[in-house]
Amino acid sequence: MARVLAQRYEGHQAELNPHPAQDTFKTHGSAVAPRVLLVEDDPDTVSYVRDGLSCAQIDLSVSENGIDGLTRIFAEKWDVIVLDRMLPGYDGLSILEKMRSEGITTPVIFLTAMDSVFNRVDGLRHGGDDYVVKPFAVRELLARIQVLFQRFSPVWQVTHLYLADVTFNLLTRDVTRSDEKILLQPQEMRLLEYFMRHPDTVLSRQMLLKHVWDMDFPVRTNVVETHLSRLREKLGRNGPALIHTVRGQGYVMSADTGAFQPNV
């Protein structure tokens, strides 16, 4: 079974993640690298995740059974827990129930081959925050870890956003790329912040209008395209394009330039 999953992972990795995970998290300044605990007994999955996240500067630890995983969950502080459903010792649902009953609110991502709708709903109803089905693309797992880390971390802890060589200081509102400051207008900053809080995620034009311009209704305007053009131009002075157009769907900000079509 492990060999079959490993082969399927390789296929997904080649298709969806042709490049290693980029430097989404960094540890300089006052930003903190997330501490992630992976509770997983399959060595192929552990190796795949560890290799895929090696460039993301995540503080990754691994427990290979439910008993050790539960012990470490209670003994240490974690930012995100990635939890298999089927484990020796304690299964994933039992671990989550014990966590939540003791008031541990650390966000949990289920990572499992149990892919039925019933299993997914069951995992979420037991207190899981996300559910990723095997086989999976490690780039997607990284993005989900990032979203949960930024959503659940205290405001004082998350003071910077990072994507590739772009740094957004949320306290000073300074934006730099390759350590060179980029001057942005207020609305351009809001647009960039929204993209950086949702990396590797296709954002539709209507989503951008709603969350950046507070327009919660269809409207005929080119405000999105205008500000995107300016933002792309300013970011592009110091490096390759990071904001990509996905035809017929919207826009995505990603350091993985090979995974998306060229800008239009």
mmCIF file of C-alpha atoms in Angstrom:
data_model
loop_
_atom_site.group_PDB
_atom_site.id
_atom_site.type_symbol
_atom_site.label_atom_id
_atom_site.label_comp_id
_atom_site.label_asym_id
_atom_site.label_seq_id
_atom_site.Cartn_x
_atom_site.Cartn_y
_atom_site.Cartn_z
ATOM 1 C CA MET A 1 0.000 0.000 0.000
ATOM 2 C CA ALA A 2 2.799 2.401 0.903
ATOM 3 C CA ARG A 3 4.523 1.747 -2.438
ATOM 4 C CA VAL A 4 1.292 2.389 -4.338
ATOM 5 C CA LEU A 5 0.704 5.656 -2.471
ATOM 6 C CA ALA A 6 4.288 6.718 -3.102
ATOM 7 C CA GLN A 7 3.849 6.136 -6.834
ATOM 8 C CA ARG A 8 0.617 8.115 -6.823
ATOM 9 C CA TYR A 9 2.325 10.940 -4.909
ATOM 10 C CA GLU A 10 5.064 11.066 -7.508
ATOM 11 C CA GLY A 11 2.446 11.484 -10.218
ATOM 12 C CA HIS A 12 0.727 14.289 -8.334
ATOM 13 C CA GLN A 13 4.046 15.909 -7.557
ATOM 14 C CA ALA A 14 5.034 15.947 -11.213
ATOM 15 C CA GLU A 15 1.640 17.258 -12.291
ATOM 16 C CA LEU A 16 0.823 19.794 -9.574
ATOM 17 C CA ASN A 17 4.131 20.606 -7.934
ATOM 18 C CA PRO A 18 6.879 20.610 -10.550
ATOM 19 C CA HIS A 19 9.108 22.744 -8.319
ATOM 20 C CA PRO A 20 9.938 22.447 -4.609
ATOM 21 C CA ALA A 21 7.886 24.431 -2.126
ATOM 22 C CA GLN A 22 9.090 28.010 -2.112
ATOM 23 C CA ASP A 23 10.238 30.102 0.872
ATOM 24 C CA THR A 24 6.761 30.907 2.135
ATOM 25 C CA PHE A 25 7.871 31.253 5.757
ATOM 26 C CA LYS A 26 11.043 32.901 6.976
ATOM 27 C CA THR A 27 12.501 33.448 10.405
ATOM 28 C CA HIS A 28 14.234 36.806 10.177
ATOM 29 C CA GLY A 29 12.793 39.950 11.738
ATOM 30 C CA SER A 30 9.964 39.332 14.184
ATOM 31 C CA ALA A 31 8.253 36.674 12.103
ATOM 32 C CA VAL A 32 8.118 33.153 13.477
ATOM 33 C CA ALA A 33 8.540 29.908 11.566
ATOM 34 C CA PRO A 34 5.504 27.733 12.316
ATOM 35 C CA ARG A 35 6.031 24.618 14.417
ATOM 36 C CA VAL A 36 4.212 21.811 12.630
ATOM 37 C CA LEU A 37 3.709 18.297 14.005
ATOM 38 C CA LEU A 38 3.077 15.568 11.429
ATOM 39 C CA VAL A 39 1.522 12.456 13.000
ATOM 40 C CA GLU A 40 1.928 9.836 10.274
ATOM 41 C CA ASP A 41 3.053 6.206 10.290
ATOM 42 C CA ASP A 42 3.682 5.761 6.560
ATOM 43 C CA PRO A 43 7.386 6.424 5.810
ATOM 44 C CA ASP A 44 6.698 7.333 2.170
ATOM 45 C CA THR A 45 4.259 10.044 3.203
ATOM 46 C CA VAL A 46 6.663 11.340 5.851
ATOM 47 C CA SER A 47 9.497 11.509 3.324
ATOM 48 C CA TYR A 48 7.297 13.204 0.713
ATOM 49 C CA VAL A 49 6.113 15.883 3.146
ATOM 50 C CA ARG A 50 9.545 16.452 4.654
ATOM 51 C CA ASP A 51 11.199 16.815 1.246
ATOM 52 C CA GLY A 52 8.422 19.013 -0.098
ATOM 53 C CA LEU A 53 8.473 21.409 2.854
ATOM 54 C CA SER A 54 12.252 21.516 3.164
ATOM 55 C CA CYS A 55 12.479 24.865 1.341
ATOM 56 C CA ALA A 56 9.614 26.475 3.268
ATOM 57 C CA GLN A 57 11.523 26.934 6.545
ATOM 58 C CA ILE A 58 8.858 25.166 8.572
ATOM 59 C CA ASP A 59 9.903 23.669 11.903
ATOM 60 C CA LEU A 60 8.586 20.178 11.122
ATOM 61 C CA SER A 61 8.532 17.331 13.649
ATOM 62 C CA VAL A 62 7.207 13.813 13.085
ATOM 63 C CA SER A 63 5.460 11.286 15.314
ATOM 64 C CA GLU A 64 5.030 7.824 13.832
ATOM 65 C CA ASN A 65 2.159 6.574 16.008
ATOM 66 C CA GLY A 66 -0.864 7.901 17.831
ATOM 67 C CA ILE A 67 0.508 7.431 21.346
ATOM 68 C CA ASP A 68 3.689 9.413 20.703
ATOM 69 C CA GLY A 69 1.720 12.003 18.749
ATOM 70 C CA LEU A 70 -0.769 12.574 21.561
ATOM 71 C CA THR A 71 2.051 12.787 24.115
ATOM 72 C CA ARG A 72 3.850 15.461 22.112
ATOM 73 C CA ILE A 73 0.638 17.377 21.467
ATOM 74 C CA PHE A 74 0.047 17.658 25.214
ATOM 75 C CA ALA A 75 3.700 18.321 26.074
ATOM 76 C CA GLU A 76 4.661 20.922 23.452
ATOM 77 C CA LYS A 77 3.192 23.968 21.734
ATOM 78 C CA TRP A 78 2.410 23.586 18.038
ATOM 79 C CA ASP A 79 1.116 26.045 15.466
ATOM 80 C CA VAL A 80 -0.440 23.428 13.150
ATOM 81 C CA ILE A 81 -0.913 19.662 13.500
ATOM 82 C CA VAL A 82 -1.134 17.425 10.409
ATOM 83 C CA LEU A 83 -2.879 14.241 11.479
ATOM 84 C CA ASP A 84 -3.458 10.906 9.757
ATOM 85 C CA ARG A 85 -6.783 9.175 10.449
ATOM 86 C CA MET A 86 -5.446 5.603 10.587
ATOM 87 C CA LEU A 87 -2.635 5.315 13.139
ATOM 88 C CA PRO A 88 -1.285 2.642 15.483
ATOM 89 C CA GLY A 89 -2.008 3.350 19.132
ATOM 90 C CA TYR A 90 -4.649 6.052 18.869
ATOM 91 C CA ASP A 91 -6.470 6.842 15.630
ATOM 92 C CA GLY A 92 -6.674 10.414 14.399
ATOM 93 C CA LEU A 93 -10.243 11.059 15.538
ATOM 94 C CA SER A 94 -9.465 9.824 19.059
ATOM 95 C CA ILE A 95 -6.441 12.108 19.244
ATOM 96 C CA LEU A 96 -8.498 15.082 18.107
ATOM 97 C CA GLU A 97 -11.284 14.337 20.596
ATOM 98 C CA LYS A 98 -8.782 14.155 23.470
ATOM 99 C CA MET A 99 -7.176 17.415 22.348
ATOM 100 C CA ARG A 100 -10.412 19.339 22.122
ATOM 101 C CA SER A 101 -11.756 17.910 25.408
ATOM 102 C CA GLU A 102 -8.665 19.317 27.150
ATOM 103 C CA GLY A 103 -9.074 22.724 25.563
ATOM 104 C CA ILE A 104 -6.249 22.423 23.021
ATOM 105 C CA THR A 105 -7.379 24.542 20.075
ATOM 106 C CA THR A 106 -4.345 24.071 17.817
ATOM 107 C CA PRO A 107 -5.582 23.872 14.197
ATOM 108 C CA VAL A 108 -5.600 20.347 12.765
ATOM 109 C CA ILE A 109 -5.345 19.239 9.145
ATOM 110 C CA PHE A 110 -6.412 15.651 8.518
ATOM 111 C CA LEU A 111 -4.156 13.965 5.954
ATOM 112 C CA THR A 112 -5.662 10.629 5.021
ATOM 113 C CA ALA A 113 -6.665 8.144 2.344
ATOM 114 C CA MET A 114 -10.192 8.007 3.837
ATOM 115 C CA ASP A 115 -11.727 10.058 1.066
ATOM 116 C CA SER A 116 -15.498 9.539 1.280
ATOM 117 C CA VAL A 117 -17.766 12.507 1.911
ATOM 118 C CA PHE A 118 -18.865 10.855 5.162
ATOM 119 C CA ASN A 119 -15.261 10.612 6.371
ATOM 120 C CA ARG A 120 -14.514 14.220 5.473
ATOM 121 C CA VAL A 121 -17.623 15.531 7.204
ATOM 122 C CA ASP A 122 -16.935 13.303 10.207
ATOM 123 C CA GLY A 123 -13.409 14.665 10.546
ATOM 124 C CA LEU A 124 -14.565 18.270 10.372
ATOM 125 C CA ARG A 125 -17.427 17.692 12.810
ATOM 126 C CA HIS A 126 -14.996 16.221 15.331
ATOM 127 C CA GLY A 127 -13.111 19.523 15.334
ATOM 128 C CA GLY A 128 -10.759 19.262 12.377
ATOM 129 C CA ASP A 129 -9.999 22.531 10.611
ATOM 130 C CA ASP A 130 -9.108 21.116 7.194
ATOM 131 C CA TYR A 131 -9.071 17.788 5.360
ATOM 132 C CA VAL A 132 -6.565 16.746 2.687
ATOM 133 C CA VAL A 133 -7.030 13.447 0.854
ATOM 134 C CA LYS A 134 -4.139 11.230 -0.249
ATOM 135 C CA PRO A 135 -2.625 11.335 -2.787
ATOM 136 C CA PHE A 136 -1.991 15.062 -2.524
ATOM 137 C CA ALA A 137 0.272 17.812 -3.831
ATOM 138 C CA VAL A 138 2.676 19.052 -1.171
ATOM 139 C CA ARG A 139 2.310 22.606 -2.514
ATOM 140 C CA GLU A 140 -1.371 22.485 -1.589
ATOM 141 C CA LEU A 141 -0.559 21.166 1.884
ATOM 142 C CA LEU A 142 1.935 23.993 2.369
ATOM 143 C CA ALA A 143 -0.663 26.579 1.359
ATOM 144 C CA ARG A 144 -3.204 25.115 3.793
ATOM 145 C CA ILE A 145 -0.639 25.126 6.612
ATOM 146 C CA GLN A 146 0.139 28.755 5.859
ATOM 147 C CA VAL A 147 -3.505 29.803 5.861
ATOM 148 C CA LEU A 148 -4.195 28.122 9.215
ATOM 149 C CA PHE A 149 -0.986 29.492 10.726
ATOM 150 C CA GLN A 150 -1.835 33.055 9.770
ATOM 151 C CA ARG A 151 -5.485 32.665 10.766
ATOM 152 C CA PHE A 152 -4.904 31.196 14.222
ATOM 153 C CA SER A 153 -1.651 32.852 15.267
ATOM 154 C CA PRO A 154 -1.912 35.799 17.689
ATOM 155 C CA VAL A 155 -1.847 39.203 16.024
ATOM 156 C CA TRP A 156 1.398 40.077 17.799
ATOM 157 C CA GLN A 157 3.089 37.024 16.328
ATOM 158 C CA VAL A 158 2.178 37.407 12.670
ATOM 159 C CA THR A 159 3.816 40.705 11.841
ATOM 160 C CA HIS A 160 5.119 39.840 8.383
ATOM 161 C CA LEU A 161 3.831 38.096 5.279
ATOM 162 C CA TYR A 162 6.256 36.392 2.921
ATOM 163 C CA LEU A 163 6.098 35.013 -0.579
ATOM 164 C CA ALA A 164 9.283 34.226 -2.490
ATOM 165 C CA ASP A 165 11.495 37.303 -1.962
ATOM 166 C CA VAL A 166 8.610 39.679 -1.169
ATOM 167 C CA THR A 167 8.187 40.806 2.447
ATOM 168 C CA PHE A 168 5.110 42.682 3.717
ATOM 169 C CA ASN A 169 5.548 44.255 7.164
ATOM 170 C CA LEU A 170 2.021 44.418 8.585
ATOM 171 C CA LEU A 171 3.048 46.848 11.333
ATOM 172 C CA THR A 172 4.851 49.475 9.267
ATOM 173 C CA ARG A 173 3.032 48.645 5.999
ATOM 174 C CA ASP A 174 6.399 48.509 4.248
ATOM 175 C CA VAL A 175 6.784 46.215 1.242
ATOM 176 C CA THR A 176 10.169 45.038 0.005
ATOM 177 C CA ARG A 177 11.379 42.702 -2.680
ATOM 178 C CA SER A 178 14.939 41.415 -2.526
ATOM 179 C CA ASP A 179 15.391 43.905 0.340
ATOM 180 C CA GLU A 180 14.489 46.856 -1.907
ATOM 181 C CA LYS A 181 11.522 48.949 -0.789
ATOM 182 C CA ILE A 182 8.498 49.127 -3.092
ATOM 183 C CA LEU A 183 6.254 52.184 -2.845
ATOM 184 C CA LEU A 184 2.586 51.229 -3.118
ATOM 185 C CA GLN A 185 -0.637 53.178 -2.931
ATOM 186 C CA PRO A 186 -3.049 52.183 -0.108
ATOM 187 C CA GLN A 187 -5.347 50.182 -2.384
ATOM 188 C CA GLU A 188 -2.393 48.446 -4.002
ATOM 189 C CA MET A 189 -1.252 47.446 -0.503
ATOM 190 C CA ARG A 190 -4.661 46.006 0.329
ATOM 191 C CA LEU A 191 -4.632 44.052 -2.914
ATOM 192 C CA LEU A 192 -1.137 42.692 -2.286
ATOM 193 C CA GLU A 193 -1.968 41.778 1.312
ATOM 194 C CA TYR A 194 -5.024 39.816 0.208
ATOM 195 C CA PHE A 195 -2.973 37.911 -2.360
ATOM 196 C CA MET A 196 -0.215 37.159 0.164
ATOM 197 C CA ARG A 197 -2.738 35.901 2.720
ATOM 198 C CA HIS A 198 -4.042 33.484 0.076
ATOM 199 C CA PRO A 199 -0.927 32.182 -1.712
ATOM 200 C CA ASP A 200 -1.262 29.639 -4.515
ATOM 201 C CA THR A 201 -5.028 30.206 -4.484
ATOM 202 C CA VAL A 202 -6.964 31.329 -7.550
ATOM 203 C CA LEU A 203 -8.917 34.461 -6.607
ATOM 204 C CA SER A 204 -11.769 35.516 -8.857
ATOM 205 C CA ARG A 205 -12.361 39.104 -9.878
ATOM 206 C CA GLN A 206 -15.549 39.158 -7.786
ATOM 207 C CA MET A 207 -13.644 37.929 -4.716
ATOM 208 C CA LEU A 208 -11.135 40.748 -5.104
ATOM 209 C CA LEU A 209 -13.904 43.324 -5.503
ATOM 210 C CA LYS A 210 -15.594 42.011 -2.363
ATOM 211 C CA HIS A 211 -12.593 41.703 -0.058
ATOM 212 C CA VAL A 212 -10.371 44.531 -1.304
ATOM 213 C CA TRP A 213 -12.915 47.114 -2.459
ATOM 214 C CA ASP A 214 -15.881 46.042 -0.281
ATOM 215 C CA MET A 215 -18.085 45.687 -3.368
ATOM 216 C CA ASP A 216 -20.361 42.770 -2.509
ATOM 217 C CA PHE A 217 -22.344 42.932 -5.745
ATOM 218 C CA PRO A 218 -21.680 42.633 -9.494
ATOM 219 C CA VAL A 219 -20.378 45.886 -10.934
ATOM 220 C CA ARG A 220 -18.961 46.923 -14.288
ATOM 221 C CA THR A 221 -15.580 48.453 -13.532
ATOM 222 C CA ASN A 222 -11.960 47.941 -14.498
ATOM 223 C CA VAL A 223 -10.647 48.896 -11.055
ATOM 224 C CA VAL A 224 -9.275 45.385 -10.459
ATOM 225 C CA GLU A 225 -7.427 45.239 -13.755
ATOM 226 C CA THR A 226 -6.030 48.764 -13.316
ATOM 227 C CA HIS A 227 -4.632 48.160 -9.841
ATOM 228 C CA LEU A 228 -3.364 44.699 -10.777
ATOM 229 C CA SER A 229 -1.463 46.161 -13.703
ATOM 230 C CA ARG A 230 0.204 48.746 -11.465
ATOM 231 C CA LEU A 231 0.986 46.208 -8.758
ATOM 232 C CA ARG A 232 2.483 43.758 -11.237
ATOM 233 C CA GLU A 233 4.610 46.496 -12.753
ATOM 234 C CA LYS A 234 5.992 47.593 -9.378
ATOM 235 C CA LEU A 235 6.679 44.062 -8.157
ATOM 236 C CA GLY A 236 8.210 43.074 -11.480
ATOM 237 C CA ARG A 237 10.989 45.652 -11.313
ATOM 238 C CA ASN A 238 13.008 43.486 -8.928
ATOM 239 C CA GLY A 239 12.248 39.958 -10.103
ATOM 240 C CA PRO A 240 10.060 37.592 -12.121
ATOM 241 C CA ALA A 241 6.280 37.846 -12.188
ATOM 242 C CA LEU A 242 4.488 36.548 -9.096
ATOM 243 C CA ILE A 243 0.861 37.413 -9.910
ATOM 244 C CA HIS A 244 -0.479 35.232 -12.704
ATOM 245 C CA THR A 245 -3.699 35.204 -14.694
ATOM 246 C CA VAL A 246 -5.640 31.932 -14.786
ATOM 247 C CA ARG A 247 -7.827 32.196 -17.872
ATOM 248 C CA GLY A 248 -11.524 32.157 -17.146
ATOM 249 C CA GLN A 249 -11.009 31.908 -13.373
ATOM 250 C CA GLY A 250 -9.094 34.830 -11.926
ATOM 251 C CA TYR A 251 -5.650 35.536 -10.547
ATOM 252 C CA VAL A 252 -3.135 33.762 -8.344
ATOM 253 C CA MET A 253 0.006 34.880 -6.525
ATOM 254 C CA SER A 254 2.633 32.176 -6.493
ATOM 255 C CA ALA A 255 6.389 31.783 -6.573
ATOM 256 C CA ASP A 256 5.875 28.636 -8.658
ATOM 257 C CA THR A 257 6.076 30.365 -12.031
ATOM 258 C CA GLY A 258 6.010 27.125 -13.999
ATOM 259 C CA ALA A 259 2.605 26.066 -12.709
ATOM 260 C CA PHE A 260 0.567 28.850 -14.298
ATOM 261 C CA GLN A 261 0.021 30.398 -17.685
ATOM 262 C CA PRO A 262 1.816 33.632 -18.562
ATOM 263 C CA ASN A 263 0.125 36.904 -17.672
ATOM 264 C CA VAL A 264 -2.405 38.295 -20.115
#
